[in-house]
Coordinates of N, CA and C and ligand atoms in Angstrom, one line a residue:
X1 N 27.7 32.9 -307.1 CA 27.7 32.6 -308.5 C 28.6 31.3 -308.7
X2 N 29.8 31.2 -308.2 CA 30.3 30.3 -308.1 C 29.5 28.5 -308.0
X3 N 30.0 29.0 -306.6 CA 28.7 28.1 -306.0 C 27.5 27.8 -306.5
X4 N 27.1 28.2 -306.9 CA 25.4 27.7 -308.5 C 26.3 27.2 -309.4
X5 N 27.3 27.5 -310.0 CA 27.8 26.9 -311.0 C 28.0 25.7 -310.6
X6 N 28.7 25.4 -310.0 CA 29.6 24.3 -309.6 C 28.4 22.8 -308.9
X7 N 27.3 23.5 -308.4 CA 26.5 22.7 -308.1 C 25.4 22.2 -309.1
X8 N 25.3 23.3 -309.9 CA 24.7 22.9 -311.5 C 25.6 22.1 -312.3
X9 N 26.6 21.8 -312.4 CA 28.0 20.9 -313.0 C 27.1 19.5 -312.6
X10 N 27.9 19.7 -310.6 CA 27.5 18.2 -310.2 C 25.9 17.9 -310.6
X11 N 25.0 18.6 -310.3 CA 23.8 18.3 -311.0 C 23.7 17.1 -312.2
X12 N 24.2 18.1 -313.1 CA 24.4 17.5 -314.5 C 25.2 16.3 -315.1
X13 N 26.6 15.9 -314.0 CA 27.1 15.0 -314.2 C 26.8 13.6 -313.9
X14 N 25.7 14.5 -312.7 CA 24.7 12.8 -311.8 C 24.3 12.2 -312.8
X15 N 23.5 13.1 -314.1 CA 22.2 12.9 -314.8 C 23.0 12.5 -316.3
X16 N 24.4 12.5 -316.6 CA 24.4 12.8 -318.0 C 24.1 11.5 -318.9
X17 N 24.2 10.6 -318.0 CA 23.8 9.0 -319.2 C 22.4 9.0 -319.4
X18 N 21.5 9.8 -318.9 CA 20.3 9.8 -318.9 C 19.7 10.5 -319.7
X19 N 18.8 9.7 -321.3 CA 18.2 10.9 -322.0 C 16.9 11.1 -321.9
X20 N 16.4 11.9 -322.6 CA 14.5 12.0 -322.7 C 14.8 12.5 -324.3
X21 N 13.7 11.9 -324.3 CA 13.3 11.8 -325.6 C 11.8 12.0 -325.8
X22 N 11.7 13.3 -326.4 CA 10.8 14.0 -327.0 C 9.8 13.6 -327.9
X23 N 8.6 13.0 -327.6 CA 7.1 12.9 -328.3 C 6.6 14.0 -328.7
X24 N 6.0 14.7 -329.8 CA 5.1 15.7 -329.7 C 3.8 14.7 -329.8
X25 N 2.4 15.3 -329.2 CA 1.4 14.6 -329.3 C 0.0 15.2 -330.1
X26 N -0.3 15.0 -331.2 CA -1.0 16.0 -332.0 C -0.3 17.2 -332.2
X27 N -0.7 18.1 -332.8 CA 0.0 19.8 -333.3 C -1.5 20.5 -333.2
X28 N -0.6 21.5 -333.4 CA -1.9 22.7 -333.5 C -2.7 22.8 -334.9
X29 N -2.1 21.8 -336.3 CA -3.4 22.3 -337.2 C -4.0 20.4 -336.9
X30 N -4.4 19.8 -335.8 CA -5.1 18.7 -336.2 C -4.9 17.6 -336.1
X31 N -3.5 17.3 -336.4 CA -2.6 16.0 -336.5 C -3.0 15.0 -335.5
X32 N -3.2 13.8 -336.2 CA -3.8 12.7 -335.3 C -2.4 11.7 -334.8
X33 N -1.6 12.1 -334.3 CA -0.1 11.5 -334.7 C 0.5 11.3 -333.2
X34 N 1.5 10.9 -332.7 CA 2.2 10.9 -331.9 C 4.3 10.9 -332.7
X35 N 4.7 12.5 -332.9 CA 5.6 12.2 -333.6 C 7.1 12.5 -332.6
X36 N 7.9 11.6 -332.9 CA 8.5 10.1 -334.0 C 7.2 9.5 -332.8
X37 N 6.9 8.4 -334.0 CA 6.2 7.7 -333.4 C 6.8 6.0 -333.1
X38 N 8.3 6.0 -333.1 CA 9.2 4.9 -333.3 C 10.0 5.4 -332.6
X39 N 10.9 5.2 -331.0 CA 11.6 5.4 -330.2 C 12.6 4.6 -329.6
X40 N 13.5 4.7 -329.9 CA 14.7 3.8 -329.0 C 15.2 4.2 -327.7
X41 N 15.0 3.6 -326.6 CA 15.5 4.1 -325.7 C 16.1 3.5 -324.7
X42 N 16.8 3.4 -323.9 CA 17.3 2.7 -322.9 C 17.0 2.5 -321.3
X43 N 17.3 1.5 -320.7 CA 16.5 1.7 -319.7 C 16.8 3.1 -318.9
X44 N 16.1 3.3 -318.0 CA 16.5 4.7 -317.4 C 16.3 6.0 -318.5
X45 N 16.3 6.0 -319.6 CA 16.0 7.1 -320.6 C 14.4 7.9 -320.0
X46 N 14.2 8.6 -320.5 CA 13.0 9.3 -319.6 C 12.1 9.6 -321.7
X47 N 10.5 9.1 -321.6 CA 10.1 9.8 -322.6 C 9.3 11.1 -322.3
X48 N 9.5 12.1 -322.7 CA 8.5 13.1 -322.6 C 7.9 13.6 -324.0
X49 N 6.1 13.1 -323.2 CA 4.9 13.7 -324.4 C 4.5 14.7 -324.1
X50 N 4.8 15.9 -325.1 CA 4.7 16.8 -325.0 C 3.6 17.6 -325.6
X51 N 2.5 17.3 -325.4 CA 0.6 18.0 -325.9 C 0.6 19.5 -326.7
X52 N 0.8 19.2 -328.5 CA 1.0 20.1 -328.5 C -0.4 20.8 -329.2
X53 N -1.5 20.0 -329.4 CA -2.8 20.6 -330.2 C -3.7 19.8 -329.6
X54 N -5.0 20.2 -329.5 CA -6.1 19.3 -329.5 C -6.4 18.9 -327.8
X55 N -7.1 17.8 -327.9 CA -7.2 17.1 -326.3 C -6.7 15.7 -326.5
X56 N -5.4 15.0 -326.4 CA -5.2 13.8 -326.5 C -4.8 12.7 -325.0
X57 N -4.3 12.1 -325.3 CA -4.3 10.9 -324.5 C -3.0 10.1 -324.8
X58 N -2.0 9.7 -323.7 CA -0.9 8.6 -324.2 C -1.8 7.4 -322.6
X59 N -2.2 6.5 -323.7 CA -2.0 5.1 -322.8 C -1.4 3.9 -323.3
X60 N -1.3 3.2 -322.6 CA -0.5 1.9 -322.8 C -1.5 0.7 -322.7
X61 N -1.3 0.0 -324.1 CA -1.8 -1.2 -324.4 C -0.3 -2.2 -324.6
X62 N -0.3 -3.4 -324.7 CA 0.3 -4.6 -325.5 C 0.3 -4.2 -326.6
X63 N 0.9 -5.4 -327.8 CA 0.6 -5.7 -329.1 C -0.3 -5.9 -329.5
X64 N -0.9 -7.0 -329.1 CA -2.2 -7.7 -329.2 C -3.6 -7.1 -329.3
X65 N -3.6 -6.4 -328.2 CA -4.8 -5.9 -327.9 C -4.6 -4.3 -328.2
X66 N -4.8 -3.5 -329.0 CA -4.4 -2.2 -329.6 C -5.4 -1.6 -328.9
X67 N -5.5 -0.2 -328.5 CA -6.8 0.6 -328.1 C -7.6 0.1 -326.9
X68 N -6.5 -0.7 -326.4 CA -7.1 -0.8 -324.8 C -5.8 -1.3 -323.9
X69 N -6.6 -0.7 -323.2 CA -5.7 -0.9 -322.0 C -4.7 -2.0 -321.8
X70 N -3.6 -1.7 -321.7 CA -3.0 -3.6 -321.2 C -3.1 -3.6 -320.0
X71 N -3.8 -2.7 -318.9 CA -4.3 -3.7 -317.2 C -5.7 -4.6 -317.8
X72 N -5.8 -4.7 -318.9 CA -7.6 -5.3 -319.4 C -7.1 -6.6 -319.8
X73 N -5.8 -7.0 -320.3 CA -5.1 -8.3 -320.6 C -4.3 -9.1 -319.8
X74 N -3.4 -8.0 -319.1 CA -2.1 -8.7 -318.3 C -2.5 -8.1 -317.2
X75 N -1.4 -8.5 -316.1 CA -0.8 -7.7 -314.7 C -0.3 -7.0 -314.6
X76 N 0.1 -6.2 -316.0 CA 0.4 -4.6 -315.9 C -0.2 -3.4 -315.7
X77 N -0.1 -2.9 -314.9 CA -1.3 -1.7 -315.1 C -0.8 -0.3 -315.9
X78 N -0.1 -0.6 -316.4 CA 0.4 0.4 -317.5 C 0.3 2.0 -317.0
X79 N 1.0 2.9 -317.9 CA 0.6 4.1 -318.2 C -0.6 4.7 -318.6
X80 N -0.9 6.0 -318.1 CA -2.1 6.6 -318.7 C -2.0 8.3 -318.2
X81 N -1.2 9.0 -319.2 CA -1.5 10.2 -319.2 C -2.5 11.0 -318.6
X82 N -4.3 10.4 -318.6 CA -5.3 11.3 -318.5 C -5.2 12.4 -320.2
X83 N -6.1 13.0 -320.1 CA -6.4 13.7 -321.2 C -6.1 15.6 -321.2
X84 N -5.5 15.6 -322.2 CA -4.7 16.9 -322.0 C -4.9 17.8 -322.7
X85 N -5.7 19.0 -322.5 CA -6.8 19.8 -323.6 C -5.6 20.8 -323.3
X86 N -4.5 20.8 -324.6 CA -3.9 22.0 -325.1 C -4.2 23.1 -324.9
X87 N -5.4 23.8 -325.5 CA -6.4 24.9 -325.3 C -5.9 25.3 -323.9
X88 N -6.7 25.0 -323.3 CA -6.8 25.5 -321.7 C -5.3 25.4 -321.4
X89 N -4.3 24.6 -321.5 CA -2.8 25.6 -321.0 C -2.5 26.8 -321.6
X90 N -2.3 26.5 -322.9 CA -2.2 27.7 -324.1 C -2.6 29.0 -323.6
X91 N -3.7 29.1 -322.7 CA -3.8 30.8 -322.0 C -3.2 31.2 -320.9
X92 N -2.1 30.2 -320.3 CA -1.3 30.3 -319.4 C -0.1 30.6 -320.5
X93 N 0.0 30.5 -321.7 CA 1.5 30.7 -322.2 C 2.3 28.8 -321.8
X94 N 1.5 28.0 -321.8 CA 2.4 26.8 -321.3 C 1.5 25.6 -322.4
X95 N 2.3 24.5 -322.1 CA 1.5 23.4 -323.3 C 1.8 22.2 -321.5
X96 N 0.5 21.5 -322.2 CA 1.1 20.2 -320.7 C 2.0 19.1 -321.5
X97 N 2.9 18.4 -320.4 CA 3.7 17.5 -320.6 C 4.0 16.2 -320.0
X98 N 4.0 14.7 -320.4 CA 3.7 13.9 -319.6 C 5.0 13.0 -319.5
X99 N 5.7 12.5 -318.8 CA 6.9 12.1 -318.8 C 7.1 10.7 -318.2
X100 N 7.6 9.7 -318.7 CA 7.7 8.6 -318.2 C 9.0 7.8 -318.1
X101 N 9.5 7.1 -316.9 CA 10.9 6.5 -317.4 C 10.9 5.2 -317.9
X102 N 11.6 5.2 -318.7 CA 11.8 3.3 -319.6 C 13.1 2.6 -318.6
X103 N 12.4 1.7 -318.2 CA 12.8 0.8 -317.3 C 12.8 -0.5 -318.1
X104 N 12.5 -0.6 -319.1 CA 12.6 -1.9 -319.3 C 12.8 -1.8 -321.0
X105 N 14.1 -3.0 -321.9 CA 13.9 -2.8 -323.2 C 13.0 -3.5 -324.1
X106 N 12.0 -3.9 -323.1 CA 11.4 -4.6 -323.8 C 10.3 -3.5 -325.0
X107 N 9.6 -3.8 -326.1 CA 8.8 -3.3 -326.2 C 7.7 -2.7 -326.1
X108 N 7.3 -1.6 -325.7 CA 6.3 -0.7 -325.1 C 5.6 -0.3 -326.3
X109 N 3.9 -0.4 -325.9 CA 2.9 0.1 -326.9 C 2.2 1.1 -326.6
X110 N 1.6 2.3 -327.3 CA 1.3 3.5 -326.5 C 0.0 3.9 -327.9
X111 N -1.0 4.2 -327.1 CA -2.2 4.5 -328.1 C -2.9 5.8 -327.4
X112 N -3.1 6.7 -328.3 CA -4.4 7.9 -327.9 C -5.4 7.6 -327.2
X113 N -6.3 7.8 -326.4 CA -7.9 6.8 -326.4 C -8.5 7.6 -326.2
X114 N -8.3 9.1 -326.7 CA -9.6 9.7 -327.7 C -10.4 9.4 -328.8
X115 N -11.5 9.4 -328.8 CA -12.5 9.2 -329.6 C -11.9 7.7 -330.5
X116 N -11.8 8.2 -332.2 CA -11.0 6.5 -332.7 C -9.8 7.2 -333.3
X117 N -9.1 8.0 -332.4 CA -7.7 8.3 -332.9 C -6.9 6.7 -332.9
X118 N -6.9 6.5 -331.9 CA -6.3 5.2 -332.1 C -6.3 4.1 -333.4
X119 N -7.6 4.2 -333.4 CA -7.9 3.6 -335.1 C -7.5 4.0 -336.0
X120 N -7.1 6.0 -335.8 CA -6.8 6.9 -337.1 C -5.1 6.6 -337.2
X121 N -4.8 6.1 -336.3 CA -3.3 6.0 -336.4 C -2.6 5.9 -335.3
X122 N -3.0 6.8 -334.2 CA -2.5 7.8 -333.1 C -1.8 6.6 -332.2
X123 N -0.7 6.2 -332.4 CA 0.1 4.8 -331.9 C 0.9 4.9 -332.0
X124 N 1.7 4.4 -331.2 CA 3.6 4.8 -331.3 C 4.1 3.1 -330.5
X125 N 5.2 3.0 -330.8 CA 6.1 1.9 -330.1 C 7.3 2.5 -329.4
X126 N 7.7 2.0 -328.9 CA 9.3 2.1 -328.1 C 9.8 1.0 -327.9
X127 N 11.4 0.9 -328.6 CA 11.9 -0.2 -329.1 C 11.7 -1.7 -329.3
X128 N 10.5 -1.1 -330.4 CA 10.5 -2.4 -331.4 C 11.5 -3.2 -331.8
X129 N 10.9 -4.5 -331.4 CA 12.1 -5.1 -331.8 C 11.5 -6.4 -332.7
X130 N 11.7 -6.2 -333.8 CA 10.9 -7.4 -335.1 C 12.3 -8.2 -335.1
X131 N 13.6 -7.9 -335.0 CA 14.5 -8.6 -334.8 C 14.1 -10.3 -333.9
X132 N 13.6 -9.9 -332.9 CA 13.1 -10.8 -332.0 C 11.5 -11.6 -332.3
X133 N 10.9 -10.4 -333.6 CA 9.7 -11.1 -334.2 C 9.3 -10.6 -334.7
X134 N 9.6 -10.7 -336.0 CA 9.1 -9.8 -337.4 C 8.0 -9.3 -337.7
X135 N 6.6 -10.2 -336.8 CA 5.1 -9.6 -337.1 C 5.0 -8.6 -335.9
X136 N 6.0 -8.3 -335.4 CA 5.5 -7.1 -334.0 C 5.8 -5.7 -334.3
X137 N 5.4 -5.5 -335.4 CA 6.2 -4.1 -336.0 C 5.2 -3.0 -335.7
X138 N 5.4 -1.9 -335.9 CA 4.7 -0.8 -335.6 C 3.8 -0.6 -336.7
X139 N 4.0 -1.1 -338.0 CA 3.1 -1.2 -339.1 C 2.2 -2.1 -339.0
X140 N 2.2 -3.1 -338.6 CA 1.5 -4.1 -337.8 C 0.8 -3.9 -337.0
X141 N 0.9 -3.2 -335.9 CA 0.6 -3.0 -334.9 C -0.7 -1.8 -335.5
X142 N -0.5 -0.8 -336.1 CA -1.6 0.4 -336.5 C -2.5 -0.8 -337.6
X143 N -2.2 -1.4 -338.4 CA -3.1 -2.3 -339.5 C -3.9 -2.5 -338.1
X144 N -3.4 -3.2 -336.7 CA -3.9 -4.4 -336.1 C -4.8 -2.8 -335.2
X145 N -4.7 -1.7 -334.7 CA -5.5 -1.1 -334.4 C -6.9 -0.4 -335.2
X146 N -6.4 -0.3 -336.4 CA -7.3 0.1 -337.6 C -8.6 -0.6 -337.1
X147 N -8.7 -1.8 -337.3 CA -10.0 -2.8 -337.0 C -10.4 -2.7 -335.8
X148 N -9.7 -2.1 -334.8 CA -10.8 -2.5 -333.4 C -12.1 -1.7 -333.6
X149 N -13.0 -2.3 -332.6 CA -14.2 -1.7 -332.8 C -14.6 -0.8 -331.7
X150 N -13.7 -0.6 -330.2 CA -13.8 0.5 -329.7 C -12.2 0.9 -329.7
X151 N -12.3 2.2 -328.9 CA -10.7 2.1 -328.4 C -11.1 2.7 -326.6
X152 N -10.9 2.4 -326.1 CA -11.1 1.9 -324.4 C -9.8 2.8 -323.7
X153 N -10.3 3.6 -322.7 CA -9.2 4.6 -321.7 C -9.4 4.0 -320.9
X154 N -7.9 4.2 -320.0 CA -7.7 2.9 -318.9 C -8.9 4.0 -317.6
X155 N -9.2 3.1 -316.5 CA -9.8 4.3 -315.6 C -8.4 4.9 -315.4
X156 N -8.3 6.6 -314.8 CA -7.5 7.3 -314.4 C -6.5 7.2 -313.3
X157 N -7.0 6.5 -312.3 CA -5.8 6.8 -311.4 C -5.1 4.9 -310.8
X158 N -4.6 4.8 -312.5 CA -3.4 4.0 -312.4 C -2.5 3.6 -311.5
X159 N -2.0 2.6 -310.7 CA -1.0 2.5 -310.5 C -0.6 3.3 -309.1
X160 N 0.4 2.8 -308.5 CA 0.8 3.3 -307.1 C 1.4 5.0 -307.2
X161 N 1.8 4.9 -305.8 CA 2.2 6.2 -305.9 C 3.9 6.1 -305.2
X162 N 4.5 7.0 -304.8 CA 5.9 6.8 -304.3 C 6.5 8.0 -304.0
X163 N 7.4 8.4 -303.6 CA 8.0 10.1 -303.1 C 7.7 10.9 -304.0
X164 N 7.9 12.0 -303.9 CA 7.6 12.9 -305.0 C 9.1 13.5 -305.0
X165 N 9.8 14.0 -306.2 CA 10.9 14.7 -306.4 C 10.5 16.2 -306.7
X166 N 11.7 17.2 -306.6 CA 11.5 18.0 -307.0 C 13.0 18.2 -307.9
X167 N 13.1 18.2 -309.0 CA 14.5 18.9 -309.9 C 14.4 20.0 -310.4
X168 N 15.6 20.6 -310.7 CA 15.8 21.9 -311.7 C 16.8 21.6 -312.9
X169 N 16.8 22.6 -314.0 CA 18.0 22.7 -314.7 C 18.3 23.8 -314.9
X170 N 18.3 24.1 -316.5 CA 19.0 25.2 -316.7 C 18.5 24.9 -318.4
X171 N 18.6 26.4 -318.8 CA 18.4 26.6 -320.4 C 19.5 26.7 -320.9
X172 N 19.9 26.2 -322.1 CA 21.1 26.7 -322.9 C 21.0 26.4 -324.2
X173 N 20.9 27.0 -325.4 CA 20.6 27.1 -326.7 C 19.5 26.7 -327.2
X174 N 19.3 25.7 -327.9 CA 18.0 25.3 -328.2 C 17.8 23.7 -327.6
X175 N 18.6 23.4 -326.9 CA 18.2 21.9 -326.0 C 16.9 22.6 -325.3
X176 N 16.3 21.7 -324.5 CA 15.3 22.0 -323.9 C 16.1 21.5 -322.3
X177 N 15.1 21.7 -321.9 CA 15.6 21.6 -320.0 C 14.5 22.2 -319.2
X178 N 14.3 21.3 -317.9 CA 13.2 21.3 -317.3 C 13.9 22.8 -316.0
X179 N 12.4 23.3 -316.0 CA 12.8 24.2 -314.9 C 12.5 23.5 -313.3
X180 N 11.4 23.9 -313.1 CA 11.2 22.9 -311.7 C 9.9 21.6 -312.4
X181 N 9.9 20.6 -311.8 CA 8.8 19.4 -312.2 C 8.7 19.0 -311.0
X182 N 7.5 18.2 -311.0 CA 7.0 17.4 -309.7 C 6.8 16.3 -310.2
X183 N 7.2 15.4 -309.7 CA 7.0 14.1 -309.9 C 6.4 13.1 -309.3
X184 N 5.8 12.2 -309.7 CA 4.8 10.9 -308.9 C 6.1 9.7 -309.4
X185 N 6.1 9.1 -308.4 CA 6.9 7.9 -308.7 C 6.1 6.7 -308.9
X186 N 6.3 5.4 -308.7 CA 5.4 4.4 -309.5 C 5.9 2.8 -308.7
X187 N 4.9 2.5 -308.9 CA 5.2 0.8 -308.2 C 6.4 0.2 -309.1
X188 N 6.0 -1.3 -308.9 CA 6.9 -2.1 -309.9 C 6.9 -2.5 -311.4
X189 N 5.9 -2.8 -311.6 CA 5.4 -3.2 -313.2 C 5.0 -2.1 -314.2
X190 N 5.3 -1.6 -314.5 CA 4.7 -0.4 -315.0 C 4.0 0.2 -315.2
X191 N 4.0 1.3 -314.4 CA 2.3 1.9 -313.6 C 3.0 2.8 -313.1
X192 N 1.7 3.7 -312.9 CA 2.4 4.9 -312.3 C 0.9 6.1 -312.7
X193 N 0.8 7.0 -312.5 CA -0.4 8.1 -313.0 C 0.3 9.5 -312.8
X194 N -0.2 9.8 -314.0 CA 0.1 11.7 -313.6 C -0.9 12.1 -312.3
X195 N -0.4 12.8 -311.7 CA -1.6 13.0 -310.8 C -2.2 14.6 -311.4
X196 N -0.8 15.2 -310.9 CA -1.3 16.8 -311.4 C -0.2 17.8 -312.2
X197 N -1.1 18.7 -312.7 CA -0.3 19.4 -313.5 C 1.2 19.9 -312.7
X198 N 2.0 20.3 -313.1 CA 3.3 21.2 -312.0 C 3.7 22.1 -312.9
X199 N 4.9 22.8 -312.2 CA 4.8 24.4 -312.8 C 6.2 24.1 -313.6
X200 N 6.3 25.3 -313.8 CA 7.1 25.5 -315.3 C 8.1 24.7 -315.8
X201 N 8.5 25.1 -317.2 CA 9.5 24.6 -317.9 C 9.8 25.4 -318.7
X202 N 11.4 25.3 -319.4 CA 11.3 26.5 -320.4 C 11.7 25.9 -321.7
X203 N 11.7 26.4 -322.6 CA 12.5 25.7 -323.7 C 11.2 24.8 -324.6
X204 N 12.1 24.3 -325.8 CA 11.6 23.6 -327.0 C 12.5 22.4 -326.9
X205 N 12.1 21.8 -328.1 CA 13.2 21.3 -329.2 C 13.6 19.8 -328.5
X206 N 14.3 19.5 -329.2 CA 15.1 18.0 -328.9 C 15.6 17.5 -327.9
X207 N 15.6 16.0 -327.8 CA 16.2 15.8 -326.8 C 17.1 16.0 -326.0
X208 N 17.5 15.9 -324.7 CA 18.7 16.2 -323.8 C 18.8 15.7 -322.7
X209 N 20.0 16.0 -322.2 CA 19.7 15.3 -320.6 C 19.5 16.5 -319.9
X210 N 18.6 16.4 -319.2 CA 18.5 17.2 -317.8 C 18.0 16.6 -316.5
X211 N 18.1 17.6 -315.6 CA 18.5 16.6 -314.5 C 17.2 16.7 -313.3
X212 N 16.8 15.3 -313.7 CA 15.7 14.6 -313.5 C 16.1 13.2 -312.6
X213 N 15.7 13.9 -311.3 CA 16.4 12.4 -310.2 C 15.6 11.4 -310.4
X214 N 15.8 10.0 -310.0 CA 14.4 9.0 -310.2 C 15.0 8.2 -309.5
X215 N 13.8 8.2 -308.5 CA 14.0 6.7 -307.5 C 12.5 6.2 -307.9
X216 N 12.3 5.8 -309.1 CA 11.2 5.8 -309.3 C 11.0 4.0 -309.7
X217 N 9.9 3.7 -310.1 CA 9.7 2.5 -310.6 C 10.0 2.1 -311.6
X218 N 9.6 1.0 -312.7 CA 9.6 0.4 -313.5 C 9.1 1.7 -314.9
X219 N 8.3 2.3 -314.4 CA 8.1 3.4 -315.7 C 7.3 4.5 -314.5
X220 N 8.4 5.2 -314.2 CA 7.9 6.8 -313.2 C 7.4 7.7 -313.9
X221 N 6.4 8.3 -313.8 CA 5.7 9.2 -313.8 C 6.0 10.5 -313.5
X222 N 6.1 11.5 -314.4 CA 5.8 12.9 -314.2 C 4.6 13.7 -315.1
X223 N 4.7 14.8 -314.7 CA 3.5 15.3 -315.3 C 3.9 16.7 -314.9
X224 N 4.0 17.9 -316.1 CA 4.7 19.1 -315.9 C 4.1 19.8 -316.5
X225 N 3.8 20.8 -316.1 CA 3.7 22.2 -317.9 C 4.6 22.6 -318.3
X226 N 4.5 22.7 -320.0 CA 5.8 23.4 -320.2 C 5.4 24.6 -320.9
X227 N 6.3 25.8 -320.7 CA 6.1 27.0 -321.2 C 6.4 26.9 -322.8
X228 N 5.3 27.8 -323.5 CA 5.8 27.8 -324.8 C 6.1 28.5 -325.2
Ligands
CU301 CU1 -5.6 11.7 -329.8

């Protein structure tokens, strides 16, 4: 007992500057949303989207080009969730979860590419910064997806691969904390793919740190269930 303690401590101390910060991705009555859909985070911060209704999708576009891919513009091969039908965890008692680390502060763009959720709104930023250019706002950015005339899913298997980790935590009041996760790690540029689902998690609620190793890339990859 001891001994678990003391190694759950050091655990925790490795990890404590490190947060995640909590996406829900749709809800159960419908929501076409990715909420907060406005994120600050720091490099090393971990985001985790957490699928909570429906069948959605987090991929990564630019500014520019909304509802499509940014490997279709640049040399990034970005993120891409794959598509995550709620339903079918929900009879496991679990919701899926898709987890990525912010490596970089630049501006990150993130669009649904189900059906024209994207057009309906379904768009989020991470650390916007209009300070640096006032037309790059997240209001901006949804006006500028409204008009596309498709919205484009990247192909699925994104981006390199790299060790796989295995972490634990621990539950304690209403923070959330991962139980075991498996993780895909990711090249350089930001890329990386869920590959496959992994087993539990426990907990709700808000952000925290838990301890989540990463020798990972530019934006690492996980992909978890979490119990509901
Ligand atoms: Cu969607």
């Amino acid at each position: 007992m001891q001994f678990t303690t003391a190694a759950l401590l050091t655990l925790l101390g490795a990890v404590s500057a490190q947060k995640v910060h909590v996406v829900s991705v749709g809800s159960t009555n419908g929501t076409l949303a990715f909420s907060p859909d406005s994120v600050t985070a720091d490099v090393g911060d971990m985001l985790q989207f957490q699928f909570r209704g429906g069948n959605h999708s987090v991929a990564q576009s630019n500014f520019d080009n909304p509802c499509s891919p940014i490997a279709d513009h640049t040399n990034t091969t970005g993120i891409f969730s794959g598509y995550q039908p709620v339903a079918a965890s929900q009879a496991m008692g679990m919701i899926p979860t898709y987890t990525v680390m912010v490596a970089a502060k630049t501006p990150l763009w993130f669009y649904c590419s189900q059906a024209k959720h994207c057009q309906a709104g379904m768009v989020m930023v991470v650390n916007e910064n209009t300070a640096a250019n006032s037309s790059r706002s997240l209001a901006n950015f949804k006006a500028l997806a409204k008009v596309q005339t498709a919205n484009v899913a990247p192909s699925t298997a994104a981006g390199g691969s790299a060790s796989t980790n295995t972490t634990s935590g621990s539950t304690s009041g209403t923070d959330s904390s991962s139980g075991s996760t498996t993780s895909s790690g990711s090249d350089s540029t930001t890329s990386g793919s869920a590959a496959s689902a992994a087993s539990s998690a426990v907990a709700t609620g808000a952000a925290t740190t838990i301890g989540v190793s990463s020798s990972m890339g530019l934006l690492g990859v996980v992909a978890a269930m979490l119990m509901l």
